[in-house]
Coordinates of C-alpha atoms and ligand atoms in Angstrom, one line a residue:
X1 CA -46.7 -18.8 -73.9
X2 CA -49.0 -21.8 -74.3
X3 CA -47.5 -23.5 -77.3
X4 CA -44.3 -24.2 -79.0
X5 CA -45.9 -23.9 -83.1
X6 CA -42.8 -22.2 -84.0
X7 CA -45.5 -20.2 -87.1
X8 CA -47.5 -18.7 -83.7
X9 CA -44.0 -17.2 -81.6
X10 CA -42.8 -16.3 -85.1
X11 CA -46.3 -14.6 -85.7
X12 CA -46.2 -12.7 -82.4
X13 CA -42.5 -12.1 -82.2
X14 CA -43.4 -9.7 -85.7
X15 CA -46.3 -8.3 -83.9
X16 CA -44.8 -7.1 -80.9
X17 CA -42.1 -5.6 -82.7
X18 CA -44.9 -3.8 -84.6
X19 CA -46.6 -2.6 -82.2
X20 CA -43.7 -2.0 -78.9
X21 CA -46.2 -2.7 -77.0
X22 CA -44.9 -2.3 -72.5
X23 CA -46.5 -6.1 -72.0
X24 CA -47.3 -8.6 -73.5
X25 CA -49.7 -11.4 -71.6
X26 CA -50.5 -14.4 -72.8
X27 CA -54.0 -15.1 -71.9
X28 CA -54.1 -19.1 -70.7
X29 CA -58.5 -18.2 -70.5
X30 CA -58.3 -19.0 -66.3
X31 CA -60.7 -17.7 -64.3
X32 CA -57.8 -16.3 -61.9
X33 CA -56.6 -14.4 -65.3
X34 CA -60.5 -13.1 -66.2
X35 CA -61.5 -12.1 -63.0
X36 CA -58.4 -10.3 -62.6
X37 CA -58.2 -9.1 -66.4
X38 CA -62.2 -7.4 -65.2
X39 CA -60.8 -6.1 -62.4
X40 CA -58.6 -4.5 -63.6
X41 CA -60.7 -3.1 -66.4
X42 CA -63.8 -2.0 -63.9
X43 CA -60.2 0.0 -62.3
X44 CA -59.9 1.6 -65.1
X45 CA -63.0 2.7 -65.9
X46 CA -63.0 0.7 -69.5
X47 CA -66.0 -1.1 -67.6
X48 CA -68.7 -0.9 -65.2
X49 CA -69.6 -2.9 -62.4
X50 CA -73.4 -4.0 -62.3
X51 CA -75.7 -4.7 -60.3
X52 CA -74.2 -8.4 -58.8
X53 CA -77.5 -9.0 -56.8
X54 CA -79.7 -8.6 -59.7
X55 CA -77.4 -8.9 -62.5
X56 CA -74.4 -11.8 -61.3
X57 CA -70.9 -11.3 -63.6
X58 CA -72.7 -9.0 -66.3
X59 CA -70.8 -5.7 -66.8
X60 CA -71.5 -2.4 -68.8
X61 CA -68.8 -1.2 -71.3
X62 CA -69.5 2.4 -73.9
X63 CA -67.8 2.6 -76.5
X64 CA -66.9 5.9 -78.4
X65 CA -69.9 7.4 -80.2
X66 CA -68.2 6.7 -83.1
X67 CA -67.8 3.7 -82.8
X68 CA -70.8 1.7 -82.6
X69 CA -71.2 -0.3 -85.9
X70 CA -69.2 -2.1 -88.5
X71 CA -68.2 0.4 -91.1
X72 CA -69.0 -2.0 -94.7
X73 CA -67.2 1.4 -96.1
X74 CA -63.8 0.8 -94.8
X75 CA -63.9 -2.8 -94.6
X76 CA -61.2 -4.3 -97.2
X77 CA -60.5 -7.2 -98.7
X78 CA -57.2 -7.6 -99.6
X79 CA -56.5 -10.0 -102.3
X80 CA -53.6 -9.7 -104.8
X81 CA -56.1 -9.8 -108.0
X82 CA -59.1 -7.0 -107.3
X83 CA -61.1 -10.0 -109.6
X84 CA -60.8 -11.5 -106.5
X85 CA -62.6 -9.6 -104.2
X86 CA -65.0 -9.3 -106.5
X87 CA -67.5 -6.5 -107.5
X88 CA -69.3 -6.5 -104.0
X89 CA -66.0 -5.4 -102.0
X90 CA -63.7 -2.9 -100.9
X91 CA -60.9 -4.0 -102.3
X92 CA -56.6 -2.8 -102.4
X93 CA -53.8 -4.2 -103.1
X94 CA -52.4 -6.1 -100.4
X95 CA -48.8 -4.7 -100.8
X96 CA -50.3 -1.2 -101.0
X97 CA -52.6 -1.6 -98.2
X98 CA -49.6 -2.7 -95.7
X99 CA -47.5 0.1 -96.3
X100 CA -50.3 2.2 -94.8
X101 CA -51.8 0.9 -92.4
X102 CA -47.6 -0.4 -91.2
X103 CA -47.1 3.3 -90.6
X104 CA -50.1 3.0 -88.6
X105 CA -48.7 0.1 -86.4
X106 CA -45.9 0.9 -86.0
X107 CA -46.0 1.4 -82.0
X108 CA -49.3 1.7 -81.6
X109 CA -49.4 -0.5 -78.1
X110 CA -46.3 2.1 -76.4
X111 CA -47.3 2.0 -73.5
X112 CA -50.0 -0.7 -73.2
X113 CA -50.3 -3.6 -72.9
X114 CA -50.4 -6.9 -75.7
X115 CA -53.1 -9.5 -74.7
X116 CA -52.3 -12.3 -77.0
X117 CA -55.9 -14.6 -77.5
X118 CA -55.7 -18.3 -78.8
X119 CA -59.0 -19.1 -80.0
X120 CA -61.1 -21.9 -81.8
X121 CA -64.2 -21.6 -83.3
X122 CA -65.8 -24.6 -83.5
X123 CA -65.5 -26.7 -80.7
X124 CA -62.0 -28.1 -79.8
X125 CA -61.5 -31.7 -81.8
X126 CA -64.1 -31.2 -84.0
X127 CA -63.2 -32.0 -88.2
X128 CA -64.7 -27.7 -88.0
X129 CA -62.9 -26.1 -85.8
X130 CA -60.5 -23.8 -86.9
X131 CA -57.8 -22.2 -85.1
X132 CA -57.7 -18.2 -84.3
X133 CA -54.8 -16.1 -82.4
X134 CA -56.0 -12.4 -82.2
X135 CA -53.7 -10.1 -80.3
X136 CA -54.8 -6.2 -78.9
X137 CA -54.7 -4.1 -77.3
X138 CA -57.9 -4.2 -75.1
X139 CA -59.1 -6.2 -71.8
X140 CA -63.1 -5.5 -73.8
X141 CA -61.9 -7.5 -76.8
X142 CA -60.6 -10.8 -73.8
X143 CA -63.3 -10.7 -72.3
X144 CA -65.9 -9.9 -75.3
X145 CA -63.7 -13.1 -77.2
X146 CA -63.8 -15.2 -73.9
X147 CA -67.8 -15.3 -74.2
X148 CA -67.9 -15.1 -78.0
X149 CA -64.8 -18.4 -78.6
X150 CA -63.1 -21.3 -77.1
X151 CA -60.6 -18.9 -76.1
X152 CA -57.5 -19.9 -74.6
X153 CA -54.7 -22.4 -73.9
X154 CA -57.1 -24.9 -75.0
X155 CA -57.1 -23.6 -78.6
X156 CA -54.0 -24.8 -79.1
X157 CA -54.2 -28.7 -78.3
X158 CA -54.4 -29.5 -81.6
X159 CA -52.6 -27.1 -83.5
X160 CA -49.1 -29.1 -83.5
X161 CA -45.6 -28.1 -83.1
X162 CA -45.7 -27.3 -87.1
X163 CA -48.7 -26.2 -88.3
X164 CA -49.6 -23.1 -90.3
X165 CA -52.8 -23.8 -90.0
X166 CA -54.3 -20.6 -87.9
X167 CA -56.3 -17.0 -88.7
X168 CA -53.8 -14.1 -87.8
X169 CA -55.4 -10.9 -86.9
X170 CA -54.2 -7.5 -85.7
X171 CA -56.4 -5.2 -83.7
X172 CA -55.1 -1.8 -81.9
X173 CA -57.8 -0.2 -80.4
X174 CA -55.1 3.2 -81.3
X175 CA -57.1 6.6 -81.1
X176 CA -60.7 5.3 -82.4
X177 CA -59.9 8.1 -85.0
X178 CA -62.9 7.3 -87.7
X179 CA -60.4 8.8 -90.2
X180 CA -58.3 6.3 -89.9
X181 CA -60.3 2.9 -89.5
X182 CA -60.0 0.0 -91.3
X183 CA -60.8 -3.4 -90.6
X184 CA -58.8 -5.0 -93.5
X185 CA -58.6 -8.4 -95.3
X186 CA -55.8 -10.8 -96.4
X187 CA -57.5 -14.8 -97.4
X188 CA -54.8 -15.3 -99.7
X189 CA -52.7 -14.5 -96.7
X190 CA -54.9 -15.5 -93.4
X191 CA -54.4 -12.9 -91.6
X192 CA -56.9 -9.9 -90.6
X193 CA -55.7 -6.7 -89.1
X194 CA -58.0 -3.7 -87.6
X195 CA -57.6 -0.3 -86.3
X196 CA -59.0 2.3 -84.8
X197 CA -62.2 0.5 -83.6
X198 CA -63.9 -1.2 -80.7
X199 CA -66.8 -1.6 -81.5
X200 CA -68.2 -5.9 -81.5
X201 CA -67.6 -6.8 -85.5
X202 CA -65.0 -3.9 -86.0
X203 CA -62.9 -6.3 -83.4
X204 CA -64.0 -9.4 -82.6
X205 CA -61.9 -10.5 -85.0
X206 CA -63.3 -14.6 -84.5
X207 CA -66.2 -13.4 -85.8
X208 CA -67.7 -11.9 -88.9
X209 CA -64.2 -11.6 -89.7
X210 CA -62.8 -14.7 -89.3
X211 CA -65.4 -16.9 -89.3
X212 CA -67.1 -15.6 -92.8
X213 CA -64.4 -13.1 -95.1
X214 CA -62.1 -15.4 -93.9
X215 CA -63.6 -18.8 -93.3
X216 CA -65.8 -18.5 -96.4
X217 CA -62.9 -18.1 -98.8
X218 CA -61.5 -21.2 -96.7
X219 CA -65.2 -23.3 -97.7
X220 CA -64.9 -22.4 -101.1
X221 CA -61.4 -24.0 -101.7
X222 CA -61.8 -26.6 -99.6
X223 CA -65.3 -27.8 -100.1
X224 CA -67.3 -26.9 -97.4
X225 CA -69.5 -23.5 -96.8
X226 CA -69.0 -20.9 -93.9
X227 CA -72.5 -18.4 -93.9
X228 CA -74.3 -16.2 -91.6
X229 CA -76.6 -18.5 -90.4
X230 CA -79.2 -18.7 -87.5
X231 CA -78.9 -22.8 -87.0
X232 CA -82.4 -24.1 -84.8
X233 CA -83.4 -27.6 -84.2
X234 CA -87.4 -28.5 -84.2
X235 CA -87.8 -31.2 -81.5
X236 CA -91.7 -32.8 -83.1
X237 CA -94.0 -34.5 -81.0
X238 CA -92.9 -38.0 -81.5
X239 CA -88.8 -36.3 -80.0
X240 CA -87.7 -36.2 -83.4
X241 CA -85.8 -33.6 -84.0
X242 CA -85.8 -31.1 -87.6
X243 CA -82.9 -28.7 -87.6
X244 CA -82.8 -25.5 -90.1
X245 CA -80.5 -23.0 -91.2
X246 CA -81.7 -19.3 -92.4
X247 CA -79.8 -16.5 -93.7
X248 CA -81.1 -13.1 -92.7
X249 CA -79.2 -9.6 -92.7
X250 CA -78.0 -8.2 -89.7
X251 CA -80.5 -7.6 -87.1
X252 CA -83.2 -8.7 -89.5
X253 CA -84.3 -11.2 -86.5
X254 CA -82.0 -14.9 -86.3
X255 CA -81.5 -14.4 -82.5
X256 CA -84.9 -13.9 -82.2
X257 CA -86.1 -17.4 -84.5
X258 CA -83.3 -19.1 -82.9
X259 CA -83.8 -19.3 -79.9
X260 CA -88.3 -18.8 -80.9
X261 CA -90.7 -19.4 -77.7
X262 CA -93.4 -21.7 -80.2
X263 CA -97.0 -20.4 -79.0
X264 CA -99.1 -22.8 -77.3
X265 CA -100.4 -25.0 -79.9
X266 CA -97.7 -25.7 -80.6
X267 CA -96.3 -26.2 -76.9
X268 CA -99.8 -28.4 -75.4
X269 CA -99.5 -30.7 -78.8
X270 CA -95.5 -30.6 -77.6
X271 CA -93.6 -28.7 -80.1
X272 CA -90.1 -27.2 -79.1
X273 CA -87.5 -25.3 -80.9
X274 CA -83.8 -25.7 -79.7
X275 CA -81.2 -23.0 -79.8
X276 CA -77.8 -24.2 -82.0
X277 CA -76.8 -21.4 -83.7
X278 CA -78.2 -17.8 -83.7
X279 CA -75.4 -15.7 -86.5
X280 CA -73.3 -18.2 -88.1
X281 CA -72.8 -21.7 -89.7
X282 CA -69.9 -24.2 -90.6
X283 CA -71.5 -26.6 -93.5
X284 CA -70.0 -29.6 -94.1
X285 CA -70.8 -32.6 -96.3
X286 CA -71.2 -35.6 -93.8
X287 CA -70.1 -38.3 -94.9
X288 CA -74.0 -39.9 -94.8
X289 CA -73.8 -36.9 -97.6
X290 CA -75.5 -34.7 -95.9
X291 CA -75.3 -31.9 -94.8
X292 CA -73.8 -30.9 -91.6
X293 CA -73.7 -27.5 -89.6
X294 CA -71.8 -26.6 -87.0
X295 CA -72.1 -23.2 -84.9
X296 CA -69.0 -21.9 -84.2
X297 CA -69.1 -19.4 -81.6
X298 CA -69.6 -20.2 -77.7
X299 CA -71.7 -17.7 -77.2
X300 CA -74.1 -14.7 -78.7
X301 CA -73.6 -10.9 -79.8
X302 CA -77.1 -9.8 -79.1
X303 CA -78.7 -6.9 -80.9
X304 CA -80.2 -5.1 -77.2
X305 CA -83.5 -3.0 -78.2
X306 CA -86.4 -5.1 -78.4
X307 CA -85.5 -8.3 -76.7
X308 CA -88.3 -8.0 -74.3
X309 CA -90.5 -11.2 -71.4
X310 CA -92.5 -11.5 -75.1
X311 CA -90.7 -11.2 -78.4
X312 CA -87.5 -13.5 -76.6
X313 CA -87.8 -14.6 -73.5
X314 CA -85.0 -17.0 -74.0
X315 CA -83.1 -14.2 -75.1
X316 CA -83.6 -12.5 -72.1
X317 CA -82.7 -15.3 -69.6
X318 CA -79.8 -15.1 -71.0
X319 CA -78.4 -12.3 -70.4
X320 CA -79.0 -12.1 -66.4
X321 CA -75.2 -13.6 -65.7
X322 CA -72.0 -13.5 -67.4
X323 CA -72.9 -10.6 -69.9
X324 CA -71.3 -7.7 -71.2
X325 CA -73.8 -4.8 -71.9
X326 CA -72.9 -3.0 -75.0
X327 CA -74.2 1.0 -75.7
X328 CA -77.1 0.0 -73.9
X329 CA -78.5 2.8 -70.4
X330 CA -78.1 2.5 -67.2
X331 CA -80.0 2.3 -64.2
X332 CA -77.9 4.7 -61.7
X333 CA -80.4 3.9 -59.1
X334 CA -80.0 -0.5 -59.1
X335 CA -77.2 -0.5 -62.2
X336 CA -79.1 -2.3 -64.3
X337 CA -79.1 -2.3 -67.9
X338 CA -82.7 -0.9 -70.2
X339 CA -83.1 -0.5 -73.8
X340 CA -85.8 0.4 -76.0
X341 CA -88.3 -2.5 -75.7
X342 CA -87.8 -4.1 -72.8
X343 CA -90.2 -2.0 -70.9
X344 CA -92.2 0.6 -70.5
X345 CA -90.6 2.1 -67.5
X346 CA -87.6 3.9 -69.1
X347 CA -85.1 4.7 -65.8
X348 CA -85.4 8.6 -64.7
X349 CA -82.0 8.7 -64.1
X350 CA -80.3 6.8 -66.2
X351 CA -77.0 7.3 -68.6
X352 CA -77.8 7.3 -72.2
X353 CA -75.8 5.3 -74.4
X354 CA -73.2 8.8 -74.9
X355 CA -72.6 8.3 -71.6
X356 CA -74.8 11.7 -71.4
X357 CA -76.4 11.9 -67.8
X358 CA -80.4 12.4 -67.8
X359 CA -82.6 13.4 -65.5
X360 CA -86.9 12.8 -65.8
X361 CA -88.6 12.1 -68.6
X362 CA -86.0 15.3 -70.0
X363 CA -83.8 11.9 -72.2
X364 CA -86.7 12.1 -74.6
X365 CA -85.8 15.9 -75.5
X366 CA -81.3 14.2 -76.6
X367 CA -82.9 12.4 -79.5
X368 CA -85.1 10.0 -78.8
X369 CA -83.2 6.5 -77.7
X370 CA -82.0 5.6 -74.1
X371 CA -79.7 2.7 -75.9
X372 CA -78.7 3.0 -78.8
X373 CA -80.7 0.9 -82.0
X374 CA -77.7 -0.8 -82.3
X375 CA -76.8 -1.9 -78.8
X376 CA -76.2 -5.5 -78.0
X377 CA -75.5 -7.6 -75.5
X378 CA -72.4 -10.7 -75.2
X379 CA -74.3 -13.9 -73.7
X380 CA -72.4 -17.7 -72.9
X381 CA -73.9 -19.5 -74.6
X382 CA -74.4 -22.2 -71.9
X383 CA -76.5 -19.5 -70.2
X384 CA -79.0 -20.3 -73.1
X385 CA -82.5 -21.9 -71.7
X386 CA -83.6 -23.5 -75.3
X387 CA -79.6 -24.3 -75.5
X388 CA -79.3 -27.7 -78.7
X389 CA -78.1 -30.7 -76.5
X390 CA -76.4 -31.0 -79.9
X391 CA -74.1 -27.7 -79.5
X392 CA -71.0 -28.7 -78.6
X393 CA -71.6 -31.9 -81.2
X394 CA -67.8 -32.1 -82.7
X395 CA -70.0 -33.0 -85.9
X396 CA -73.1 -30.4 -86.0
X397 CA -76.7 -31.5 -86.7
X398 CA -78.0 -32.8 -90.0
X399 CA -79.9 -30.1 -92.4
X400 CA -83.6 -30.0 -93.5
X401 CA -83.9 -26.9 -94.9
X402 CA -82.6 -24.0 -95.8
X403 CA -84.2 -20.4 -95.3
X404 CA -83.3 -16.8 -96.8
X405 CA -85.3 -13.9 -96.2
X406 CA -85.6 -10.3 -94.9
X407 CA -87.2 -7.4 -94.2
X408 CA -89.1 -5.7 -98.1
X409 CA -93.1 -4.4 -96.8
X410 CA -94.2 -5.2 -100.5
X411 CA -92.5 -7.6 -102.7
X412 CA -91.3 -10.8 -101.0
X413 CA -94.4 -13.4 -99.7
X414 CA -94.7 -14.7 -96.0
X415 CA -92.7 -17.6 -97.8
X416 CA -91.9 -19.5 -100.5
X417 CA -90.2 -23.2 -101.4
X418 CA -88.1 -22.7 -104.3
X419 CA -88.3 -25.4 -107.3
X420 CA -85.1 -26.7 -107.1
X421 CA -81.3 -25.7 -105.6
X422 CA -80.2 -24.3 -108.1
X423 CA -83.6 -22.0 -108.3
X424 CA -82.2 -21.6 -104.0
X425 CA -79.6 -20.4 -104.9
X426 CA -80.4 -17.8 -107.4
X427 CA -83.3 -17.0 -104.7
X428 CA -80.5 -16.6 -102.1
X429 CA -77.8 -14.5 -104.4
X430 CA -81.2 -11.6 -105.4
X431 CA -82.7 -11.2 -101.5
X432 CA -82.5 -7.7 -100.8
X433 CA -83.2 -6.3 -97.9
X434 CA -83.2 -2.3 -96.4
X435 CA -80.6 -1.6 -94.1
X436 CA -80.5 -1.7 -90.3
X437 CA -78.4 -0.4 -87.5
X438 CA -76.3 -2.8 -87.5
X439 CA -73.9 -1.3 -89.7
X440 CA -72.6 2.6 -90.0
X441 CA -75.2 4.4 -92.9
X442 CA -79.1 5.4 -93.3
X443 CA -81.3 2.6 -92.2
X444 CA -84.3 1.7 -94.5
X445 CA -83.1 1.7 -98.1
X446 CA -83.6 -1.4 -100.3
X447 CA -80.6 -3.0 -101.4
X448 CA -79.7 -6.7 -102.6
X449 CA -77.8 -8.3 -99.9
X450 CA -77.2 -12.1 -101.2
X451 CA -77.5 -14.8 -98.6
X452 CA -77.0 -12.1 -96.0
X453 CA -73.5 -12.3 -97.1
X454 CA -72.6 -8.9 -98.3
X455 CA -71.1 -7.1 -96.2
X456 CA -69.6 -10.8 -95.8
X457 CA -68.5 -12.1 -98.5
X458 CA -64.6 -12.9 -98.8
X459 CA -64.2 -13.1 -101.8
X460 CA -65.8 -12.9 -105.1
X461 CA -69.2 -13.5 -105.1
X462 CA -69.8 -14.9 -108.4
X463 CA -66.9 -17.2 -107.4
X464 CA -69.4 -17.6 -104.1
X465 CA -72.8 -18.3 -106.3
X466 CA -71.0 -21.0 -108.1
X467 CA -69.8 -22.5 -105.3
X468 CA -72.9 -22.7 -104.0
X469 CA -74.7 -24.6 -107.1
X470 CA -71.4 -26.4 -106.7
X471 CA -72.4 -27.9 -103.5
X472 CA -76.1 -28.7 -104.4
X473 CA -74.0 -30.4 -107.1
X474 CA -72.3 -32.5 -104.8
X475 CA -75.1 -33.0 -102.7
X476 CA -77.7 -34.2 -104.8
X477 CA -81.4 -35.3 -103.9
X478 CA -79.6 -35.4 -99.6
X479 CA -79.5 -32.1 -100.6
X480 CA -81.6 -29.4 -97.9
X481 CA -84.9 -28.0 -100.0
X482 CA -85.1 -24.3 -99.8
X483 CA -87.0 -21.8 -98.8
X484 CA -87.5 -18.1 -97.8
X485 CA -89.5 -15.7 -95.6
X486 CA -90.6 -12.7 -94.7
X487 CA -91.5 -11.5 -91.6
X488 CA -92.0 -7.7 -92.2
X489 CA -94.3 -7.0 -94.4
X490 CA -97.0 -4.3 -93.5
X491 CA -99.9 -2.0 -94.2
X492 CA -100.4 0.5 -96.2
X493 CA -100.2 2.6 -92.4
X494 CA -96.9 1.5 -91.9
X495 CA -97.3 -1.6 -89.4
X496 CA -96.1 -5.5 -89.8
X497 CA -98.9 -8.0 -90.8
X498 CA -96.9 -10.9 -89.2
X499 CA -96.9 -10.8 -85.6
X500 CA -94.2 -12.0 -86.0
X501 CA -91.6 -13.9 -83.3
X502 CA -93.0 -17.1 -82.1
X503 CA -95.8 -17.2 -84.2
X504 CA -93.0 -17.7 -87.1
X505 CA -92.9 -21.4 -85.7
X506 CA -96.7 -21.3 -87.6
X507 CA -93.9 -20.6 -91.1
X508 CA -91.3 -23.4 -89.7
X509 CA -94.6 -26.1 -89.5
X510 CA -94.8 -25.6 -92.9
X511 CA -91.5 -26.2 -93.9
X512 CA -90.7 -28.9 -91.8
X513 CA -94.1 -30.5 -93.8
X514 CA -92.1 -29.2 -96.7
X515 CA -89.6 -31.0 -96.3
X516 CA -90.8 -34.2 -95.2
X517 CA -93.2 -34.5 -98.0
X518 CA -96.0 -34.1 -96.0
X519 CA -97.7 -30.9 -97.1
X520 CA -99.1 -29.4 -100.2
X521 CA -98.2 -25.9 -102.2
X522 CA -99.7 -24.1 -104.5
X523 CA -97.2 -23.9 -107.3
X524 CA -96.7 -19.8 -107.5
X525 CA -94.5 -17.7 -110.7
X526 CA -91.4 -17.3 -107.7
X527 CA -91.7 -20.7 -106.3
X528 CA -94.3 -22.9 -103.7
X529 CA -96.2 -21.0 -101.8
X530 CA -98.8 -23.0 -99.0
X531 CA -102.5 -22.7 -99.2
X532 CA -103.4 -19.8 -97.2
X533 CA -106.0 -22.5 -95.2
X534 CA -101.9 -25.0 -94.6
X535 CA -100.1 -21.8 -92.3
X536 CA -101.9 -22.5 -88.9
X537 CA -103.4 -19.8 -87.0
X538 CA -105.4 -21.1 -84.5
X539 CA -104.5 -18.7 -81.5
X540 CA -104.1 -16.0 -83.7
X541 CA -107.7 -14.2 -84.1
X542 CA -107.6 -11.7 -81.2
X543 CA -104.4 -11.0 -83.0
X544 CA -107.0 -10.5 -86.3
X545 CA -105.7 -12.8 -88.0
X546 CA -107.7 -14.2 -90.4
X547 CA -107.1 -17.1 -94.1
X548 CA -107.9 -13.4 -95.8
X549 CA -105.2 -12.5 -94.7
X550 CA -101.9 -14.3 -95.1
X551 CA -104.0 -14.8 -98.3
X552 CA -103.0 -11.2 -99.0
X553 CA -99.5 -11.8 -97.2
X554 CA -98.7 -14.8 -99.7
X555 CA -100.0 -12.4 -102.4
X556 CA -97.5 -12.5 -105.3
X557 CA -97.6 -9.1 -106.9
X558 CA -96.2 -10.4 -110.9
X559 CA -96.2 -5.8 -111.7
X560 CA -94.0 -5.8 -108.6
X561 CA -91.7 -8.3 -109.3
X562 CA -91.2 -7.2 -112.7
X563 CA -89.5 -4.1 -111.1
X564 CA -88.0 -6.4 -109.4
X565 CA -86.7 -8.8 -112.5
X566 CA -85.1 -5.0 -113.3
X567 CA -83.0 -4.7 -110.2
X568 CA -82.0 -7.9 -110.6
X569 CA -80.4 -7.6 -113.9
X570 CA -79.1 -4.8 -113.0
X571 CA -77.2 -6.6 -109.8
X572 CA -76.4 -9.5 -111.7
X573 CA -74.0 -7.3 -114.4
X574 CA -71.5 -6.7 -111.9
X575 CA -70.8 -9.9 -112.1
X576 CA -69.8 -10.2 -116.0
X577 CA -68.4 -13.7 -116.6
X578 CA -67.9 -14.5 -113.5
X579 CA -71.6 -15.2 -113.0
X580 CA -73.3 -18.8 -113.8
X581 CA -74.6 -18.7 -116.0
X582 CA -77.1 -20.8 -114.2
X583 CA -78.4 -18.0 -112.7
X584 CA -78.9 -16.1 -116.0
X585 CA -81.3 -19.1 -116.7
X586 CA -83.4 -19.3 -113.4
X587 CA -83.6 -15.3 -114.1
X588 CA -85.0 -15.6 -117.3
X589 CA -87.3 -18.5 -115.9
X590 CA -88.6 -16.3 -113.7
X591 CA -89.3 -13.7 -116.0
X592 CA -91.0 -16.2 -118.4
X593 CA -93.3 -17.5 -115.4
X594 CA -93.6 -13.9 -114.3
X595 CA -95.0 -12.8 -118.7
X596 CA -97.5 -15.8 -118.4
Ligands
GTP1 P1 -77.5 -9.5 -86.0 O1 -77.4 -9.9 -84.8 O2 -77.3 -8.3 -86.9 O3 -76.9 -10.4 -87.6 O4 -78.9 -9.0 -86.4 P2 -79.8 -10.9 -85.8 O5 -80.5 -11.1 -87.2 O6 -80.0 -11.2 -85.1 O7 -81.1 -9.7 -85.6 P3 -82.3 -10.1 -84.2 O8 -82.9 -11.5 -84.1 O9 -81.5 -9.4 -83.4 O10 -83.1 -9.2 -84.6 C1 -83.7 -7.5 -85.1 C2 -84.3 -6.7 -85.2 O11 -85.7 -7.1 -85.5 C3 -85.0 -6.5 -83.1 O12 -85.6 -5.1 -83.2 C4 -86.0 -7.6 -83.3 O13 -86.9 -7.0 -82.5 C5 -87.1 -7.6 -84.6 N1 -87.1 -8.5 -85.0 C6 -86.6 -10.3 -84.6 N2 -87.8 -10.9 -85.7 C7 -88.6 -10.4 -85.4 C8 -90.8 -11.0 -85.9 O14 -90.0 -12.0 -86.9 N3 -90.8 -9.4 -87.2 C9 -90.8 -8.2 -86.9 N4 -91.7 -7.4 -86.7 N5 -89.6 -8.1 -86.1 C10 -89.0 -9.0 -85.8
SPV2 C1 -74.1 -8.5 -87.4 O1 -73.8 -7.4 -87.6 O2 -74.6 -9.5 -88.5 C2 -73.9 -8.4 -86.3 C3 -72.7 -8.1 -85.1 O3 -74.1 -9.9 -85.9 S1 -71.2 -7.3 -85.8 O4 -70.6 -8.4 -84.6 O5 -70.9 -6.8 -85.2 O6 -71.0 -7.7 -86.6
MN3 MN1 -74.9 -10.9 -87.0

């Protein structure tokens, strides 16, 4: 036992009595303990040791093929009142859900070991940080939590003997039965229950379940925000660093933007980009009245496919050691890993993500993909060559700009700025994006995903929008400026027009100049846009990007936008009187500007 906290001890006792493990192991986080667990998992086949010369400390894991992504239709917010979960969440009465789950958890760990994982979201001792305790029957979960959080004894340091301020997380793989898979949140009880999955977002309970669903609810009550945002710093040639948060839906480019390497025209002048976080931001108003952000995580759970030397060299460097690879392909010749988009040489003697061995070129006959589209790496933040020196700063970093974005083939332009915080809240609340492989279900379907939080908001999103407006009022003229970007506009052949990745720096540059008041803008019905010639395209000639192309990327098709407002009306109608009236006013104002 690593703590004297009475509430932790009582809850763990209760979980032991419920799940009846053969053995209980408290995770202190020591190297000896973790290497023993790693060896145990290797001996049972749960993990496969990779080539220790090429990939020191790295291991490989495959989940059950029925268990490869978040399951939004089996994810529940169990608040006492249905209205408090709101129209965008699955809801179930907490007692009813427990009545369903308890028999499933009863004795589920018989013959297994229960691992008790204390962890901190946020640097230990930070005023932003929060403690969680996850009990699980999975070593894979323990080893991932070690990378993704500040895990072990240290997490209990500031909890004291009587505090009840920790998030309880109960996880069991059970039988990995998709029909009985549940990811349930009890925001009013600081509790998460996950069963029948072994996949990332469903089982690393510190991540989406706590740091977004539970924390968003805590943030509303305590006056701060938990957001699905990356945090990056742009260092200018004079050494000054400006921090930006960006919310894009799952698999829409957060990790890539957070680790961006600027194009040569910028590096020559001395610009650098530093990564503070790639997925989640906790934001508070600081003593100076500005908005400050920490990354509550300690590692990256990133999408593997598409990661390569050109698209994201920093991510590739990050995953060369002490990394867990999940559902990528295995090269059996040299025990290394491979995924689509890594290079043009798929291994011939490979095991694909499903566990099937494939030989030669046969793999393409088996659905064409060696790695699952949502295959991932879990890598320690300290590995990242561009990690910000503020990464562990307990007070976080001050935010100048908030950026929203998604995958839109046509409607949304490359970039625009909102007229105000209130208008920016409207822009975020009406975000839409094509769905990706990060969640089970159809891919490529446009859906509303406000602030990229649709699957992650732990309470009524109408109240969430009101909380955003409230935060804006508190921030006043110190509020970050709000922008919207879209890297994913396509031409008539369906190809992306904007080169993206490192070249997104060119858009960040305009954003930062707008925050500093040094860039011009033109007013359009949807917001302020750069003059096409104010996006620096020097060096992009070879990619065929001209001022005319930028002009095209910035065009606003009024007819498409009028269609868009219809969709927004429909979406807003779901919230009834929980929708803040300011947002309907913004919608009416947009319609009036479009009608002019
Ligand atoms: P989650 O971890 O699910 O939250 O995803 P994420 O938002 O961090 O997305 P990530 O950066 O991993 O990118 C997901 C996919 O989008 C990858 O296949 C990338 O190659 C692709 N992508 C990222 N940035 C760009 C870009 O600027 N342009 C284009 N065309 N694709 C991009
Ligand atoms: C996402 O889907 O946004 C992720 C991966 O970051 S997961 O941890 O599975 O949620
Ligand atoms: Mn994410």
